[in-house]
Amino acid sequence: MTGNLGCVIVAVDGSEESMDALRWALDNLKIRVPAPASIEPPGCFTILHVQSPPSIAAGLNPGAIPFGGPNLEVPAFTAAIEAHQRKITEAILEHALKICSDKNVNVKTQVVVGDPKEKICEVVENSHADLLVMGSHAFGPIKRMFLGSVSNYCANHAACPVVIVKGKGATS
């Protein structure tokens, strides 16, 4: 594809489908390489990971964690969840950067916390991305109805073109 892409965001969640989307982007997209006298910045692949808020990651309501009273929170519990999420995020990004290591491309990483659908679209808009690349889980129509589809939401709401790389087991 074109060599004039300035900002390509690849959303990764640790799944093999998202890593396949990263491989596809690296193999098939050419980002901007400015001429020597140009003031135009070089293009960049941004690997984006969205963490769930600690309360959602723990399967709890977004409110305070009651323990011994209605307004008492357990900060150690929240801190433990956040530390665990940081480790997971570090492992995901390390894996993604390893995929990028043999390619001669400008890559940066970004981590945000929140609802993946909304945060991916927000980062795309704030970054003025030229393209969003993401994988598609192999959810059937029933599972997709209950869980929703991040890729479908982003395809309909992102402020740039979206490429959805289907995994080997993905269905329409």
mmCIF file of C-alpha atoms in Angstrom:
data_model
loop_
_atom_site.group_PDB
_atom_site.id
_atom_site.type_symbol
_atom_site.label_atom_id
_atom_site.label_comp_id
_atom_site.label_asym_id
_atom_site.label_seq_id
_atom_site.Cartn_x
_atom_site.Cartn_y
_atom_site.Cartn_z
ATOM 1 C CA MET A 1 0.000 0.000 0.000
ATOM 2 C CA THR A 2 0.897 3.653 -0.250
ATOM 3 C CA GLY A 3 4.154 4.969 1.172
ATOM 4 C CA ASN A 4 2.571 8.215 2.335
ATOM 5 C CA LEU A 5 0.955 6.952 5.539
ATOM 6 C CA GLY A 6 2.055 9.125 8.427
ATOM 7 C CA CYS A 7 0.363 7.478 11.402
ATOM 8 C CA VAL A 8 -0.794 3.872 11.390
ATOM 9 C CA ILE A 9 -2.315 2.630 14.627
ATOM 10 C CA VAL A 10 -2.368 -1.117 15.237
ATOM 11 C CA ALA A 11 -4.610 -2.113 18.146
ATOM 12 C CA VAL A 12 -3.367 -5.169 20.040
ATOM 13 C CA ASP A 13 -5.033 -7.034 22.887
ATOM 14 C CA GLY A 14 -2.658 -9.954 23.273
ATOM 15 C CA SER A 15 -4.703 -12.302 21.112
ATOM 16 C CA GLU A 16 -3.111 -14.080 18.193
ATOM 17 C CA GLU A 17 -5.599 -12.317 15.904
ATOM 18 C CA SER A 18 -4.279 -8.915 16.965
ATOM 19 C CA MET A 19 -0.673 -10.041 16.513
ATOM 20 C CA ASP A 20 -1.567 -11.352 13.037
ATOM 21 C CA ALA A 21 -2.980 -7.887 12.269
ATOM 22 C CA LEU A 22 0.324 -6.346 13.388
ATOM 23 C CA ARG A 23 2.273 -8.742 11.158
ATOM 24 C CA TRP A 24 -0.038 -7.908 8.254
ATOM 25 C CA ALA A 25 0.459 -4.156 8.771
ATOM 26 C CA LEU A 26 4.247 -4.502 8.924
ATOM 27 C CA ASP A 27 4.326 -6.699 5.808
ATOM 28 C CA ASN A 28 1.838 -4.773 3.685
ATOM 29 C CA LEU A 29 1.929 -1.096 4.612
ATOM 30 C CA LYS A 30 4.599 1.430 3.783
ATOM 31 C CA ILE A 31 4.827 4.458 6.009
ATOM 32 C CA ARG A 32 6.133 7.836 4.955
ATOM 33 C CA VAL A 33 9.892 8.224 4.609
ATOM 34 C CA PRO A 34 10.584 11.933 4.088
ATOM 35 C CA ALA A 35 13.104 13.175 1.568
ATOM 36 C CA PRO A 36 16.432 14.295 3.102
ATOM 37 C CA ALA A 37 15.622 18.038 2.859
ATOM 38 C CA SER A 38 11.960 17.607 3.838
ATOM 39 C CA ILE A 39 10.496 19.005 7.052
ATOM 40 C CA GLU A 40 7.763 16.379 6.916
ATOM 41 C CA PRO A 41 8.085 13.968 9.868
ATOM 42 C CA PRO A 42 8.633 10.263 9.174
ATOM 43 C CA GLY A 43 5.676 7.947 9.412
ATOM 44 C CA CYS A 44 5.161 5.750 12.441
ATOM 45 C CA PHE A 45 3.407 2.568 13.462
ATOM 46 C CA THR A 46 1.772 3.032 16.871
ATOM 47 C CA ILE A 47 1.029 -0.163 18.745
ATOM 48 C CA LEU A 48 -1.997 0.627 20.917
ATOM 49 C CA HIS A 49 -3.123 -1.446 23.879
ATOM 50 C CA VAL A 50 -6.232 -0.640 25.896
ATOM 51 C CA GLN A 51 -6.362 -1.843 29.498
ATOM 52 C CA SER A 52 -9.664 -2.344 31.241
ATOM 53 C CA PRO A 53 -10.181 -0.254 34.375
ATOM 54 C CA PRO A 54 -9.226 -2.280 37.488
ATOM 55 C CA SER A 55 -12.840 -2.606 38.623
ATOM 56 C CA ILE A 56 -13.888 -4.162 35.309
ATOM 57 C CA ALA A 57 -10.803 -6.389 35.182
ATOM 58 C CA ALA A 58 -11.802 -7.789 38.571
ATOM 59 C CA GLY A 59 -15.384 -8.333 37.444
ATOM 60 C CA LEU A 60 -16.692 -5.772 39.902
ATOM 61 C CA ASN A 61 -19.005 -2.847 39.568
ATOM 62 C CA PRO A 62 -17.169 0.392 38.721
ATOM 63 C CA GLY A 63 -17.990 1.772 42.201
ATOM 64 C CA ALA A 64 -15.979 1.445 45.386
ATOM 65 C CA ILE A 65 -15.215 -1.999 46.748
ATOM 66 C CA PRO A 66 -17.174 -2.272 49.989
ATOM 67 C CA PHE A 67 -15.278 -3.979 52.778
ATOM 68 C CA GLY A 68 -16.508 -3.627 56.329
ATOM 69 C CA GLY A 69 -18.676 -0.642 55.477
ATOM 70 C CA PRO A 70 -20.427 1.071 52.608
ATOM 71 C CA ASN A 71 -17.734 3.694 51.895
ATOM 72 C CA LEU A 72 -14.543 1.849 52.717
ATOM 73 C CA GLU A 73 -12.376 0.857 49.738
ATOM 74 C CA VAL A 74 -9.615 -1.718 49.690
ATOM 75 C CA PRO A 75 -6.721 0.119 47.999
ATOM 76 C CA ALA A 76 -4.419 -2.897 48.221
ATOM 77 C CA PHE A 77 -6.868 -4.947 46.153
ATOM 78 C CA THR A 78 -7.064 -2.267 43.470
ATOM 79 C CA ALA A 79 -3.272 -1.827 43.510
ATOM 80 C CA ALA A 80 -2.775 -5.583 43.072
ATOM 81 C CA ILE A 81 -5.115 -5.630 40.079
ATOM 82 C CA GLU A 82 -3.340 -2.622 38.540
ATOM 83 C CA ALA A 83 0.071 -4.263 39.046
ATOM 84 C CA HIS A 84 -1.190 -7.459 37.427
ATOM 85 C CA GLN A 85 -2.587 -5.500 34.473
ATOM 86 C CA ARG A 86 0.732 -3.671 34.053
ATOM 87 C CA LYS A 87 2.543 -7.015 33.837
ATOM 88 C CA ILE A 88 0.089 -8.289 31.245
ATOM 89 C CA THR A 89 0.407 -5.068 29.229
ATOM 90 C CA GLU A 90 4.215 -5.241 29.374
ATOM 91 C CA ALA A 91 4.116 -8.830 28.098
ATOM 92 C CA ILE A 92 1.729 -7.916 25.264
ATOM 93 C CA LEU A 93 3.852 -4.953 24.178
ATOM 94 C CA GLU A 94 7.067 -6.968 24.487
ATOM 95 C CA HIS A 95 5.576 -9.631 22.200
ATOM 96 C CA ALA A 96 4.407 -6.976 19.716
ATOM 97 C CA LEU A 97 7.797 -5.235 19.699
ATOM 98 C CA LYS A 98 9.501 -8.589 19.131
ATOM 99 C CA ILE A 99 7.353 -9.012 16.006
ATOM 100 C CA CYS A 100 8.521 -5.547 14.883
ATOM 101 C CA SER A 101 12.186 -6.110 15.735
ATOM 102 C CA ASP A 102 13.317 -7.516 12.388
ATOM 103 C CA LYS A 103 11.496 -4.824 10.417
ATOM 104 C CA ASN A 104 13.189 -1.507 9.781
ATOM 105 C CA VAL A 105 10.241 0.662 10.844
ATOM 106 C CA ASN A 106 9.577 3.514 13.232
ATOM 107 C CA VAL A 107 7.427 2.021 16.014
ATOM 108 C CA LYS A 108 6.082 3.488 19.231
ATOM 109 C CA THR A 109 3.708 2.112 21.841
ATOM 110 C CA GLN A 110 0.765 3.649 23.645
ATOM 111 C CA VAL A 111 -1.330 2.336 26.518
ATOM 112 C CA VAL A 112 -4.676 3.789 27.563
ATOM 113 C CA VAL A 113 -7.227 2.664 30.146
ATOM 114 C CA GLY A 114 -10.941 2.365 29.463
ATOM 115 C CA ASP A 115 -13.476 0.776 27.148
ATOM 116 C CA PRO A 116 -11.510 -0.539 24.130
ATOM 117 C CA LYS A 117 -14.096 0.552 21.549
ATOM 118 C CA GLU A 118 -14.212 4.132 22.761
ATOM 119 C CA LYS A 119 -10.523 4.489 23.597
ATOM 120 C CA ILE A 120 -9.303 3.150 20.248
ATOM 121 C CA CYS A 121 -11.518 5.632 18.397
ATOM 122 C CA GLU A 122 -10.415 8.434 20.733
ATOM 123 C CA VAL A 123 -6.709 7.735 20.163
ATOM 124 C CA VAL A 124 -7.270 7.501 16.396
ATOM 125 C CA GLU A 125 -8.938 10.912 16.396
ATOM 126 C CA ASN A 126 -6.416 12.583 18.724
ATOM 127 C CA SER A 127 -3.474 11.163 16.753
ATOM 128 C CA HIS A 128 -4.950 12.184 13.390
ATOM 129 C CA ALA A 129 -4.237 8.622 12.275
ATOM 130 C CA ASP A 130 -4.225 7.798 8.588
ATOM 131 C CA LEU A 131 -5.215 4.171 9.171
ATOM 132 C CA LEU A 132 -6.325 1.841 11.974
ATOM 133 C CA VAL A 133 -5.428 -1.852 11.732
ATOM 134 C CA MET A 134 -6.933 -4.432 14.035
ATOM 135 C CA GLY A 135 -7.645 -8.122 14.243
ATOM 136 C CA SER A 136 -11.013 -9.785 14.407
ATOM 137 C CA HIS A 137 -11.830 -12.486 16.928
ATOM 138 C CA ALA A 138 -13.551 -15.595 15.662
ATOM 139 C CA PHE A 139 -16.847 -14.775 17.372
ATOM 140 C CA GLY A 140 -19.955 -16.254 15.829
ATOM 141 C CA PRO A 141 -23.123 -14.163 15.529
ATOM 142 C CA ILE A 142 -24.512 -15.176 18.944
ATOM 143 C CA LYS A 143 -21.321 -14.474 20.870
ATOM 144 C CA ARG A 144 -20.844 -11.221 18.961
ATOM 145 C CA MET A 145 -24.394 -10.184 19.913
ATOM 146 C CA PHE A 146 -23.662 -10.579 23.634
ATOM 147 C CA LEU A 147 -20.032 -9.461 23.733
ATOM 148 C CA GLY A 148 -20.157 -6.850 21.014
ATOM 149 C CA SER A 149 -17.468 -6.397 18.436
ATOM 150 C CA VAL A 150 -14.703 -3.884 19.003
ATOM 151 C CA SER A 151 -13.613 -4.117 15.375
ATOM 152 C CA ASN A 152 -17.169 -3.563 14.114
ATOM 153 C CA TYR A 153 -17.619 -0.544 16.390
ATOM 154 C CA CYS A 154 -14.293 0.957 15.281
ATOM 155 C CA ALA A 155 -15.080 0.323 11.612
ATOM 156 C CA ASN A 156 -18.225 2.398 12.039
ATOM 157 C CA HIS A 157 -16.911 5.129 14.373
ATOM 158 C CA ALA A 158 -13.165 5.654 13.798
ATOM 159 C CA ALA A 159 -12.124 8.951 12.200
ATOM 160 C CA CYS A 160 -9.967 7.185 9.588
ATOM 161 C CA PRO A 161 -10.093 4.116 7.334
ATOM 162 C CA VAL A 162 -10.014 0.804 9.204
ATOM 163 C CA VAL A 163 -8.445 -2.459 8.045
ATOM 164 C CA ILE A 164 -9.751 -5.518 9.873
ATOM 165 C CA VAL A 165 -7.471 -8.528 9.482
ATOM 166 C CA LYS A 166 -9.521 -11.662 9.948
ATOM 167 C CA GLY A 167 -7.949 -14.599 11.694
ATOM 168 C CA LYS A 168 -8.016 -18.054 10.200
ATOM 169 C CA GLY A 169 -11.090 -19.046 12.223
ATOM 170 C CA ALA A 170 -12.979 -15.734 11.983
ATOM 171 C CA THR A 171 -16.435 -15.649 10.500
ATOM 172 C CA SER A 172 -18.374 -12.834 8.922
#
